[in-house]
CSV table of C-alpha atoms in Angstrom, one decimal:
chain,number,residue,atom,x,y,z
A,424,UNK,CA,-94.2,76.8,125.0
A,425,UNK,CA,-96.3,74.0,126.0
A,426,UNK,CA,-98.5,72.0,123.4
A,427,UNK,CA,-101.9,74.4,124.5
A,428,UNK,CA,-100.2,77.4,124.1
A,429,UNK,CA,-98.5,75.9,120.6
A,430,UNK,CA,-102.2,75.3,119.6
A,431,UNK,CA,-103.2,79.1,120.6
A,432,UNK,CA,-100.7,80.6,118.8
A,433,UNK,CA,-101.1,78.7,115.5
A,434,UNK,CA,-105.3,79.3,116.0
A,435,UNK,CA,-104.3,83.2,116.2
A,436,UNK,CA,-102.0,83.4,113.2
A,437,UNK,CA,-104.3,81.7,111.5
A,438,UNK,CA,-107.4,84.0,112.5
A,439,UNK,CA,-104.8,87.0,111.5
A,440,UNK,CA,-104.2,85.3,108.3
A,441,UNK,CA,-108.1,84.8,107.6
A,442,UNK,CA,-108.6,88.3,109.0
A,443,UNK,CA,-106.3,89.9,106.3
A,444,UNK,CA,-107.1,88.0,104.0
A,445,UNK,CA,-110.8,89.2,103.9
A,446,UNK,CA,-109.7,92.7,104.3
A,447,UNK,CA,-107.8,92.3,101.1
A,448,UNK,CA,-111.0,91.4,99.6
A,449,UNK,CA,-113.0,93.8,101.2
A,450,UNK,CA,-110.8,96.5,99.5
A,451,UNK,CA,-110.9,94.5,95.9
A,452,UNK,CA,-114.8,94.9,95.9
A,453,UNK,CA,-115.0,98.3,97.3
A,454,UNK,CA,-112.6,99.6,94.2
A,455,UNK,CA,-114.2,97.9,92.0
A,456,UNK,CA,-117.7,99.1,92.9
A,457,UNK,CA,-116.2,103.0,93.3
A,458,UNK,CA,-115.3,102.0,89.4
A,459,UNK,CA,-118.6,100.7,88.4
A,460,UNK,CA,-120.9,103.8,90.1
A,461,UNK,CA,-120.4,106.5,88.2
A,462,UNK,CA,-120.3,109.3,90.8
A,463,UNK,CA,-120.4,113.2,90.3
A,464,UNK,CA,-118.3,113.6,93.4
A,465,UNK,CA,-115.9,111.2,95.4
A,466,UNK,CA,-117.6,109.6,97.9
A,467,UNK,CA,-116.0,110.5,101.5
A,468,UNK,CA,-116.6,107.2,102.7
A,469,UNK,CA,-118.5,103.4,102.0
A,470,UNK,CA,-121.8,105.2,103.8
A,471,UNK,CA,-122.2,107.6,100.4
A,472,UNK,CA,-120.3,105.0,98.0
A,473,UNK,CA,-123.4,102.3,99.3
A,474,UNK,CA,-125.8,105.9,98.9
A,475,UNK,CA,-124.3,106.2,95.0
A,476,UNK,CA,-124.8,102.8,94.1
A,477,UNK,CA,-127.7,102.4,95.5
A,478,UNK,CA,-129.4,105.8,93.4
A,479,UNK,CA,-127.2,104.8,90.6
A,480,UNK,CA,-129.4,101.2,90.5
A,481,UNK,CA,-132.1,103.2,90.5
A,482,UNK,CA,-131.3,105.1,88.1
A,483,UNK,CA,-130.4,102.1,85.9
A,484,UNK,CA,-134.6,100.2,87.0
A,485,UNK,CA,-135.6,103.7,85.4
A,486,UNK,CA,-133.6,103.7,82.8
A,487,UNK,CA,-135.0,99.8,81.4
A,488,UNK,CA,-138.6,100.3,82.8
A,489,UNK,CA,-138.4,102.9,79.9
A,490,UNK,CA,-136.7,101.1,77.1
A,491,UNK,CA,-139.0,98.2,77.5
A,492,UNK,CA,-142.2,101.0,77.3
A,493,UNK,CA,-140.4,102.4,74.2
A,494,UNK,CA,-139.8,99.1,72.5
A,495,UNK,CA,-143.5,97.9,73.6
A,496,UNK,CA,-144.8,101.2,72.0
A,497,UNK,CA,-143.0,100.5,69.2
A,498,UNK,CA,-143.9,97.0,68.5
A,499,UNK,CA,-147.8,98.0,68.5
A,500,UNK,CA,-147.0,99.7,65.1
């Protein structure tokens, strides 16, 4: 193995290592956001995980828009 080919092969196991290395992450976040939205159903896939967060953050806008109403209402009395 000549010096150029040395240099390739340590750049690719290094790309490999980088490349698992995110896709170890990748997995981390997506369990922990499948434990964080609380579903009704098991997503099939990160398409309707992304679909149930994203309704469940709505759900949660709602949820303050209306506690800050109440606690407005009841601070005028």
């Amino acid at each position: 193995m000549n010096g150029s080919s040395r240099s390739k092969a340590v750049s690719e196991a290094g790309e490999k290592h980088l490349l698992e290395e995110d896709s170890r992450v990748l997995v981390k976040q997506v369990r922990e956001l499948r434990r964080l939205v609380p579903c009704c159903r098991e997503p099939r896939g990160l398409g309707e995980l992304f679909q149930d967060a994203a309704s469940h953050i709505e759900d949660l806008q709602v949820q303050v828009k209306v506690m800050r109403m109440l606690l407005d209402k009841l601070s005028d009395e």
